[in-house]
Coordinates of C-alpha atoms in Angstrom, one line a residue:
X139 CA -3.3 4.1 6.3
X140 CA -1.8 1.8 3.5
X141 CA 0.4 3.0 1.2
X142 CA -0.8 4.5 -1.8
X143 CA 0.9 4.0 -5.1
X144 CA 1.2 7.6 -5.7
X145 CA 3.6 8.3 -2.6
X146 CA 7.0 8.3 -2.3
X147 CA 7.3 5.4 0.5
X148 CA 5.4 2.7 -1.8
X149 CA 7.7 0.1 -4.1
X150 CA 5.0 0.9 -6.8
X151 CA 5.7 4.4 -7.4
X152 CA 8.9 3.1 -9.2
X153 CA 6.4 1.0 -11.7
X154 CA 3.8 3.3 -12.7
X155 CA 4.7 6.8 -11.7
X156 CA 7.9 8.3 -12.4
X157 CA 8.6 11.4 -14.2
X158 CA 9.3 11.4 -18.2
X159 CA 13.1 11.4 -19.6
X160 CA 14.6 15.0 -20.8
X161 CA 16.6 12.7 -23.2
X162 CA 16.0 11.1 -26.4
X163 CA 15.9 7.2 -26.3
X164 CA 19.2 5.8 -26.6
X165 CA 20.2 3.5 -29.8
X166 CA 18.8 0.7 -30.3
X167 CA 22.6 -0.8 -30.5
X168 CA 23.3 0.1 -26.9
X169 CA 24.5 -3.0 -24.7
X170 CA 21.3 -1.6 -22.4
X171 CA 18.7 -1.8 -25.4
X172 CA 20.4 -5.7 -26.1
X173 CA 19.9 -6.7 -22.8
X174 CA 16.3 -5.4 -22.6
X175 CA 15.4 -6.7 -25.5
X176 CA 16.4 -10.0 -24.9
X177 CA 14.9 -9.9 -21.4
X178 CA 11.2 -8.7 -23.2
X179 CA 11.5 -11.8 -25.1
X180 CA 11.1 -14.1 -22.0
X181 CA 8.7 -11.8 -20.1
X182 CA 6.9 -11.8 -23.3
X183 CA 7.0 -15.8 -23.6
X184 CA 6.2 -16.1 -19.4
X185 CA 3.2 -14.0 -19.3
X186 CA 1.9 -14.3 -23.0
X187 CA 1.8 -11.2 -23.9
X188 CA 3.4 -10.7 -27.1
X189 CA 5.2 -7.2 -26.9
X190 CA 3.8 -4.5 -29.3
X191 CA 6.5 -2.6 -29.3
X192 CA 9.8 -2.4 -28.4
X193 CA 11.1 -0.9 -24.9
X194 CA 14.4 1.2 -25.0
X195 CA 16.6 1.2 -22.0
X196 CA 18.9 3.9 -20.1
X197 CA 21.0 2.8 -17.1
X198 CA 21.0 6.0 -14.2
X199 CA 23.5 6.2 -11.3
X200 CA 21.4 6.1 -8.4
X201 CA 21.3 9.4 -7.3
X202 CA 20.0 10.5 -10.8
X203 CA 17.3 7.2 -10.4
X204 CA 16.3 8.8 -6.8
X205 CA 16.5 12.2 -8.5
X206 CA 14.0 11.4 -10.9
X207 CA 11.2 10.1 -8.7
X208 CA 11.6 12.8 -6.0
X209 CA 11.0 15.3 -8.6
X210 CA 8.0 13.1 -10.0
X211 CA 6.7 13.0 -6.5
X212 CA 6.8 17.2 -5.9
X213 CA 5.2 17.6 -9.2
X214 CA 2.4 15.4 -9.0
X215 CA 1.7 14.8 -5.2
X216 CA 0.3 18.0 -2.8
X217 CA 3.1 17.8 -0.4
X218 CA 0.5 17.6 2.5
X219 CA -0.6 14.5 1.2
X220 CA 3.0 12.8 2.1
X221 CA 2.6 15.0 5.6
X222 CA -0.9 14.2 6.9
X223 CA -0.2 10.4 5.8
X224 CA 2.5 10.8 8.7
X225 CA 0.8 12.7 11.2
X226 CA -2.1 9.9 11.3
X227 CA 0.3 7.4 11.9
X228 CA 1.7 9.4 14.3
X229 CA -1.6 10.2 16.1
X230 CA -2.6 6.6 16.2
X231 CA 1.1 5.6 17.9
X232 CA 2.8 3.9 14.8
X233 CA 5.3 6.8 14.4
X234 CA 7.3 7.9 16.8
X235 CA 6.1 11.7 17.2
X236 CA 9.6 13.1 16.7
X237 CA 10.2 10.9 13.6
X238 CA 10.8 12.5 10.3
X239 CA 8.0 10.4 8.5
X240 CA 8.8 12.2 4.8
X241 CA 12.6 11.8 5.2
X242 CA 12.0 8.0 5.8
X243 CA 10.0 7.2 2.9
X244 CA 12.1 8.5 0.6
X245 CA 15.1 6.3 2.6
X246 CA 13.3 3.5 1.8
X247 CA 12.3 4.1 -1.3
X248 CA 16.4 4.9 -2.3
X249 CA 16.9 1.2 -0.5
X250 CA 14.6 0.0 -2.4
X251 CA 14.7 1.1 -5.8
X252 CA 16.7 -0.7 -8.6
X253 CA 14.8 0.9 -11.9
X254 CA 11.1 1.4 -13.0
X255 CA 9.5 1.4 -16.5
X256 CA 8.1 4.9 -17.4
X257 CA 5.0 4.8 -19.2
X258 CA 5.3 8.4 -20.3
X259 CA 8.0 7.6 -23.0
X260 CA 7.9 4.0 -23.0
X261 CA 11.1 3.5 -21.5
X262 CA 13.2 1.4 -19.2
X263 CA 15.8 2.9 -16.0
X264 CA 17.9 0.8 -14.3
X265 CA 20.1 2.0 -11.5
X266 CA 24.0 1.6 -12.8
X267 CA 25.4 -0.6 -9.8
X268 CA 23.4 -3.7 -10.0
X269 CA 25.3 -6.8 -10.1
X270 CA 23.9 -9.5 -12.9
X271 CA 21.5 -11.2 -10.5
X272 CA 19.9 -8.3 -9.3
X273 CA 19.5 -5.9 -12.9
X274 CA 18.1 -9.6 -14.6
X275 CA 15.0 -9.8 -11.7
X276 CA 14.6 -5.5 -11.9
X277 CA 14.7 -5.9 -15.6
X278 CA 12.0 -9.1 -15.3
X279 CA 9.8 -7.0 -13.0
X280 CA 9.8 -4.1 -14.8
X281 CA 9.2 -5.5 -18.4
X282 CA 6.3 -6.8 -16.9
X283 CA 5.0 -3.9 -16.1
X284 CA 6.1 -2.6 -19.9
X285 CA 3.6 -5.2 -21.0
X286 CA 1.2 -4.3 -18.8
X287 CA 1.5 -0.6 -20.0
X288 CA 0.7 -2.1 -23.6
X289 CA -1.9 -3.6 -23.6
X290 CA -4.0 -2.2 -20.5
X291 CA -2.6 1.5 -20.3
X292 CA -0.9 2.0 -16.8
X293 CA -0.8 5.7 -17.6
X294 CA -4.6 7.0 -16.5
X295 CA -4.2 4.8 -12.9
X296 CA -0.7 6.6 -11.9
X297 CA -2.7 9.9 -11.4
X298 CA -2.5 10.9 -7.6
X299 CA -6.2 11.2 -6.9
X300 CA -7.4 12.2 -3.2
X301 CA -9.3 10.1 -0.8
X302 CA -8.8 7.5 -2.9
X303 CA -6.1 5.3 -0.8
X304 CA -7.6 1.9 -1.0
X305 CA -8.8 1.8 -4.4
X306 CA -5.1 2.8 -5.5
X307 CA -4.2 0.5 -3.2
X308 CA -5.6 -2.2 -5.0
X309 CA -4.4 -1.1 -8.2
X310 CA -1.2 -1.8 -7.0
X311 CA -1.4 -4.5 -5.5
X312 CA -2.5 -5.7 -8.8
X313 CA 0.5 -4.5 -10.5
X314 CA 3.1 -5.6 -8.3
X315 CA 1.6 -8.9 -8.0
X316 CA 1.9 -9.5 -11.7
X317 CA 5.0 -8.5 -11.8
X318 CA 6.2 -10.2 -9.2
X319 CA 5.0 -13.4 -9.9
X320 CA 5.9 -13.4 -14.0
X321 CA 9.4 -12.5 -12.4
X322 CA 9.7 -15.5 -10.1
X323 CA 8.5 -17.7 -12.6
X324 CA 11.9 -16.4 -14.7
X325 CA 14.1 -16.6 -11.8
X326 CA 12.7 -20.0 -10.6
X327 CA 12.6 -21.9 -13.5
X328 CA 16.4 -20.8 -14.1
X329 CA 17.1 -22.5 -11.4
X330 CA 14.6 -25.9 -12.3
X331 CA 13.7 -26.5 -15.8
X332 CA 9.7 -26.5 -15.6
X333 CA 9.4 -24.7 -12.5
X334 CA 7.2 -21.6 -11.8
X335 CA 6.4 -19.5 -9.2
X336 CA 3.3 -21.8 -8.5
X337 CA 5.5 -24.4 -7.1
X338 CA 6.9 -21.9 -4.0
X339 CA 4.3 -22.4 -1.1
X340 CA 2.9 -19.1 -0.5
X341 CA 3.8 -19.2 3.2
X342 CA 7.5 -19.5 2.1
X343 CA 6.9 -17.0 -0.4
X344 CA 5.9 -14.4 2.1
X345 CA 8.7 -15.5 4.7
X346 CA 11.1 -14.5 2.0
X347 CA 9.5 -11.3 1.0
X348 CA 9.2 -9.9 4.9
X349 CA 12.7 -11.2 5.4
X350 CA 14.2 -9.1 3.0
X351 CA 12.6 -5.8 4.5
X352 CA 15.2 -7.4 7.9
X353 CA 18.0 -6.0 7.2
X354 CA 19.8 -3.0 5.5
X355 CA 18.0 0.7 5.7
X356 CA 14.5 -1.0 5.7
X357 CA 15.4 -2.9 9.1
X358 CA 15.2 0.7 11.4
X359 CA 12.1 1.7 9.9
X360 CA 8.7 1.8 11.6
X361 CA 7.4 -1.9 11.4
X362 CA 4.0 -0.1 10.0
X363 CA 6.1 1.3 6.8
X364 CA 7.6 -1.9 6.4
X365 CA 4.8 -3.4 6.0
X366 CA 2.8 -1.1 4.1
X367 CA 6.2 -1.1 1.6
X368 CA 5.6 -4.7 0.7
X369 CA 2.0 -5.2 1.3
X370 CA 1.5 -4.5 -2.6
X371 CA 3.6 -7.0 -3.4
X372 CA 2.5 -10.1 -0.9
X373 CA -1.4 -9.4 -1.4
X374 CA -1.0 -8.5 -5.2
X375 CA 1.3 -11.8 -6.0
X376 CA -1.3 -14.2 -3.4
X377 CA -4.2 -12.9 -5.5
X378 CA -2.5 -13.5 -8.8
X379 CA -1.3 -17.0 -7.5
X380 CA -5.1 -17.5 -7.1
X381 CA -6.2 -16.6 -10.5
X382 CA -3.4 -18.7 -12.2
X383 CA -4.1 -21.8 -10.1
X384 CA -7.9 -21.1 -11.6
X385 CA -7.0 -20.3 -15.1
X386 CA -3.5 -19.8 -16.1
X387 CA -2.4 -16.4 -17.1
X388 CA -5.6 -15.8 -18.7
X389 CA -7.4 -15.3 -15.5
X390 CA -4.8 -12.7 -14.6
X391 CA -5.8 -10.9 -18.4
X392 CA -9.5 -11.2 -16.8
X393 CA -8.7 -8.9 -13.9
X394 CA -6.7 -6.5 -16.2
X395 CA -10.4 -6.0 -18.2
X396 CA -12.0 -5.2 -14.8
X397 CA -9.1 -4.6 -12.1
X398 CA -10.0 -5.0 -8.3
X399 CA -11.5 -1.6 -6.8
X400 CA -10.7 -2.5 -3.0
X401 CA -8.0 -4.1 -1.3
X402 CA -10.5 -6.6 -0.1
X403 CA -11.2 -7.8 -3.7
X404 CA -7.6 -8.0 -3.7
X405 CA -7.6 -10.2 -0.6
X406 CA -10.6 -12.2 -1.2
X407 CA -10.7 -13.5 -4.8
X408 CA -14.3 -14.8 -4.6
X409 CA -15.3 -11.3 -3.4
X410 CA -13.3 -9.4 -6.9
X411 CA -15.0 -12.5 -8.8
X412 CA -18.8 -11.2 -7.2
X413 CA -17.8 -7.5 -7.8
X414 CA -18.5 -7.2 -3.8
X415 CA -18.3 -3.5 -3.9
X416 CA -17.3 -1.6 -0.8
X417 CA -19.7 0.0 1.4
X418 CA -20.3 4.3 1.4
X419 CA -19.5 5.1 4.7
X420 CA -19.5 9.0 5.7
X421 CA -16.9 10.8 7.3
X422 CA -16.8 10.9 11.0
X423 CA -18.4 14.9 12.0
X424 CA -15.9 16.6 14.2
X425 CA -18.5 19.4 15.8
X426 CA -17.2 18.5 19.3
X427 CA -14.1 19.6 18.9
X428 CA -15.9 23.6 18.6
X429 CA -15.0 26.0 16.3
X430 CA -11.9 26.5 13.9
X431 CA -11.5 23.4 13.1
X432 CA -11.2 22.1 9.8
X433 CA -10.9 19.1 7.6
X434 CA -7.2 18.2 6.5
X435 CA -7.7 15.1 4.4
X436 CA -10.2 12.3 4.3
X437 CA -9.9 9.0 3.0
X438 CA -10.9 5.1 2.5
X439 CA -8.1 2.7 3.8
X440 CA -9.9 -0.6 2.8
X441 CA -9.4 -3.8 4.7
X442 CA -5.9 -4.0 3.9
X443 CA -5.4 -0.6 6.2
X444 CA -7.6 -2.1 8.4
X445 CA -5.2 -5.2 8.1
X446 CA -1.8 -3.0 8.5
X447 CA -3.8 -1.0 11.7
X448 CA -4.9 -4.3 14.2
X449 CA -1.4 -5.8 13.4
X450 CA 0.3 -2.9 14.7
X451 CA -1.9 -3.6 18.1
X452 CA -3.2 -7.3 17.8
X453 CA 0.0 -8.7 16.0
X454 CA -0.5 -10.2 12.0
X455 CA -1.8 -13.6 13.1
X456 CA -5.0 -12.0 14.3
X457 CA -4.7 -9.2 12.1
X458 CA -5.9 -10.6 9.0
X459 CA -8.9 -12.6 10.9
X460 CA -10.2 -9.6 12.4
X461 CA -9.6 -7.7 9.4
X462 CA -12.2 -10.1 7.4
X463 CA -15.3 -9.0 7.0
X464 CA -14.6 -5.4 6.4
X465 CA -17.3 -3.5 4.4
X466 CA -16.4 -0.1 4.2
X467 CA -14.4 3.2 5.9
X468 CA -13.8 6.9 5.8
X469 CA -11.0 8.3 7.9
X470 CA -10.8 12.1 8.7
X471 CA -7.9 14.4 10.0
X472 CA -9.1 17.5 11.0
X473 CA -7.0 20.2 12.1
X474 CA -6.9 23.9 13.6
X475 CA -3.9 25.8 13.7
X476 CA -0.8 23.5 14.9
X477 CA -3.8 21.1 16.2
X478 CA -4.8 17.9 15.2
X479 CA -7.2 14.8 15.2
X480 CA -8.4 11.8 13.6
X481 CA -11.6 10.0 13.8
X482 CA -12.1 6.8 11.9
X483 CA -14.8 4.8 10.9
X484 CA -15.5 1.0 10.2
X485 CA -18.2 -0.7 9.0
X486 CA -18.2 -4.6 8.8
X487 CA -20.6 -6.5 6.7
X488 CA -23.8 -8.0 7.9
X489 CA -22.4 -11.0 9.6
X490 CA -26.0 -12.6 9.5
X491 CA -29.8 -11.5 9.8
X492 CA -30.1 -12.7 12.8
X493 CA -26.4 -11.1 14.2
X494 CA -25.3 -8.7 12.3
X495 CA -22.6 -7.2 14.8
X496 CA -20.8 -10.2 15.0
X497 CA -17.9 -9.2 13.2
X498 CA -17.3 -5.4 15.1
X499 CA -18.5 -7.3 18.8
X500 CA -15.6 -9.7 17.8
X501 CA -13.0 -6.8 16.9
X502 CA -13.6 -5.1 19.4
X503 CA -13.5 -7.7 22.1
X504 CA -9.7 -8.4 21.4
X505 CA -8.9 -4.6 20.6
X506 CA -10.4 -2.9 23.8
X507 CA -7.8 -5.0 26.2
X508 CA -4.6 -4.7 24.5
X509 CA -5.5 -0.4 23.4
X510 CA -6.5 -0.4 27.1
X511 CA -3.0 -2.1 28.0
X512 CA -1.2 0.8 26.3
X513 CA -2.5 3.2 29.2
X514 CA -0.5 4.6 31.6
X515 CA -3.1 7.1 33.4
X516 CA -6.6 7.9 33.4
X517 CA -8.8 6.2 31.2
X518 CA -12.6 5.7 30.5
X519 CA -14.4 2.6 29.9
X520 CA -17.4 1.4 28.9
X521 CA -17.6 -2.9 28.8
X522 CA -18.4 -3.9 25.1
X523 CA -18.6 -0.8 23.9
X524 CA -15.8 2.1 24.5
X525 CA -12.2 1.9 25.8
X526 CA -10.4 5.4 26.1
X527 CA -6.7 5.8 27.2
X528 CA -4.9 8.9 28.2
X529 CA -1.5 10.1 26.4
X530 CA 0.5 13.0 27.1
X531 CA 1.8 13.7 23.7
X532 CA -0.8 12.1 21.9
X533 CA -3.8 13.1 23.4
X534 CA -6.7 10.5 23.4
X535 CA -6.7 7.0 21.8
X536 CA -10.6 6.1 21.7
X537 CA -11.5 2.7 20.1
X538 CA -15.6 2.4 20.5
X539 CA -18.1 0.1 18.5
X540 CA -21.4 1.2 17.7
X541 CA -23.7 -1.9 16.0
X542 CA -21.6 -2.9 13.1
X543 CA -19.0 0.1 13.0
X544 CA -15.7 0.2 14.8
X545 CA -15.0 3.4 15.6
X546 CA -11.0 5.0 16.0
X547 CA -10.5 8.4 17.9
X548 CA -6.8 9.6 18.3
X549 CA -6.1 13.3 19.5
X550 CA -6.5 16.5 19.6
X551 CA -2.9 16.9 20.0
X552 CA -0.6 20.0 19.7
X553 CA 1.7 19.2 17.1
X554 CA 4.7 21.9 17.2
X555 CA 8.3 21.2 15.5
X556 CA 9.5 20.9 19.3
X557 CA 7.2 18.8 20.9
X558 CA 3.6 17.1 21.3
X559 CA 1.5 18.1 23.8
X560 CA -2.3 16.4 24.6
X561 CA -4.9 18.8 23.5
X562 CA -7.7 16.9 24.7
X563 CA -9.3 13.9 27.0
X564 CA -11.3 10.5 26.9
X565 CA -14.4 13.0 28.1
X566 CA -14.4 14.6 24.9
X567 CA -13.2 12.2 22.4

């Protein structure tokens, strides 16, 4: 549901997992390797971390810088990872169905990317064409994340590992935001002697970031993988904004030594500071569907997927409220054949002894009217506890509560290369 930092359409990928150079380092005396160093320096004096090393530099034409992450991405990531991501979007009605979902991402990911530090070899890429304003902020970015490499070892977390969405998500979000917010400090306090990053309200701040994803290839994409591009950098830089108003950079070290393992730690600083761990919640079983049918991936999609699905039917503003409270997940796509499904399950805290289904009665009391608003035929309904629409290509879309779980059903559809076709009904799902 998010965007994991091990996939091609995530910003982070660039950062923290990109494939090692065939070639040596270049010299030290390169105009590259001047311009680096000399760009460390202020990262180093920003974020106060004192470099150990230092970081050698080659500039890449962009089709050599895209080159290098696709074939990072086929090495590392099963390609049905990239492909089932897509079809749950798809099944849940955030993709169109005849939408190349892999192509995209890596569109956005060639808008997007400008270099990325490699912590393989230690080294710094930056695409060829950037103007001055443009290579000083990649290079500020990504000198950040050189430092980062140093002293807390970026290399064990850039491992694609399955079913593990929302704790790389947070990871990431952790990354970015560091990154991104040593990086404004640089480009801010250029501008006013004494300035940070601190000083930018965060409202503005996220105005700006959503504002750039307007235009250019990013403005035609699916509003979901817009969003899920810059979610790591938004939530990452509004938690480390929280820290530093705490305790200066040293907070931000703090989280390094024990860094956020949910995107709700990630969006509730009190709740990384408790350790608030998420919830185990088992897989939705898929024995109704009969025989043949197996399971194509499962995963945990935190609150921030949680977040990035009720915007996509509630709107943002609500989003995040409804999002709150989140306690754990396990999403499943099953599949038989050209078939496929999804079930998902929610679990919200305990919103008190005495109501503890506050939070999923709440959810659900906004959700039901606008999934049953998307209905154009049949559908099934059960006040305050089921809603079920009807959808010719999609099949099903079932949202149902059940004490504190939320519960998501979308399919079975028929998913060939010419068209979608419902394989199933509200009855059954």
């Amino acid at each position: 549901m998010t965007v994991s930092p091990h996939r091609p359409d995530s910003p982070v990928v660039h950062a923290t997992a990109t494939p090692a150079v065939d070639a040596p380092p270049p010299s030290p005396e390169t105009r590259e390797q001047r311009l680096i160093a000399r760009m460390l320096e202020r990262v180093s004096r920003v974020r106060g971390l004192k470099p150990k090393r230092p970081v050698p530099g080659v500039r890449l034409d962009r089709n050599a810088l895209i080159a290098r992450v696709k074939a990072h991405v086929d090495r590392e990531v099963p390609h049905d990872a990239i492909s089932n991501e897509g079809l749950v979007q798809q099944l849940l009605g955030f993709v169109p169905w005849r939408y190349d979902y892999e192509g995209a991402t890596y569109a956005l990911l060639e808008a997007q990317l400008a270099g990325f530090y490699e912590p393989a070899d230690g080294t710094m890429y930056m695409a060829a064409d950037l103007d001055d304003d443009n290579a000083s902020a990649t290079l500020a970015h990504e000198l950040v994340h050189a430092l980062q490499d140093q002293y807390y070892d970026l290399a064990p977390h850039s491992k694609y590992v399955p079913g593990e969405d929302d704790k790389s998500g947070a990871f990431s979000a952790l990354a970015e935001g560091d990154a991104t917010s040593a990086m404004a400090d640089i480009l801010i306090g250029q501008a006013r002697a004494g300035a940070t990053a601190l000083d930018m309200p965060d409202e503005l701040f996220v105005q700006q970031v959503i504002g750039g994803m307007s235009g250019g290839a990013t403005a035609n994409a699916p509003h979901v993988m817009r969003m899920g591009l810059v979610a790591p950098y938004i939530d990452g830089t509004l938690f480390i904004h929280a820290l530093r108003r705490k305790g200066g950079w040293a907070a931000v070290n703090r989280a390094w030594e024990r860094p956020p393992e949910t995107t709700e730690q990630i969006l509730h600083v009190d709740k990384w500071e408790k350790r608030e761990p998420g919830l185990a919640v088992d897989a939705p079983t898929f024995a109704a569907l009969g025989t043949g049918w197996s399971n194509a991936e499962a995963d945990t999609y935190g609150e921030l997927g949680l977040r990035l699905a009720l915007g996509e039917w509630l709107g943002a503003e609500r989003a995040g409220a409804l999002a709150a409270g989140w306690g754990g997940d396990r999403g499943v796509l099953v599949k038989k054949g050209d078939a496929y499904a999804f079930a998902w399950r929610v679990r919200y805290d305990d919103a008190s002894p005495k109501a503890p289904e506050t939070y999923s009665e709440r959810v659900f009391a906004e959700l039901a009217p606008a999934i049953d608003r998307l209905g154009h035929g049949h559908s099934a309904k059960q006040p305050g506890v089921l809603v079920c629409i009807e959808r010719a290509e999609l099949g099903p879309l079932l949202v149902g509560r059940h004490g504190r779980d939320l519960i998501v059903i979308a399919g079975p559809v028929v998913a060939s290369s010419k068209a979608w076709t419902s394989a199933g009904h509200c009855p059954q799902a």
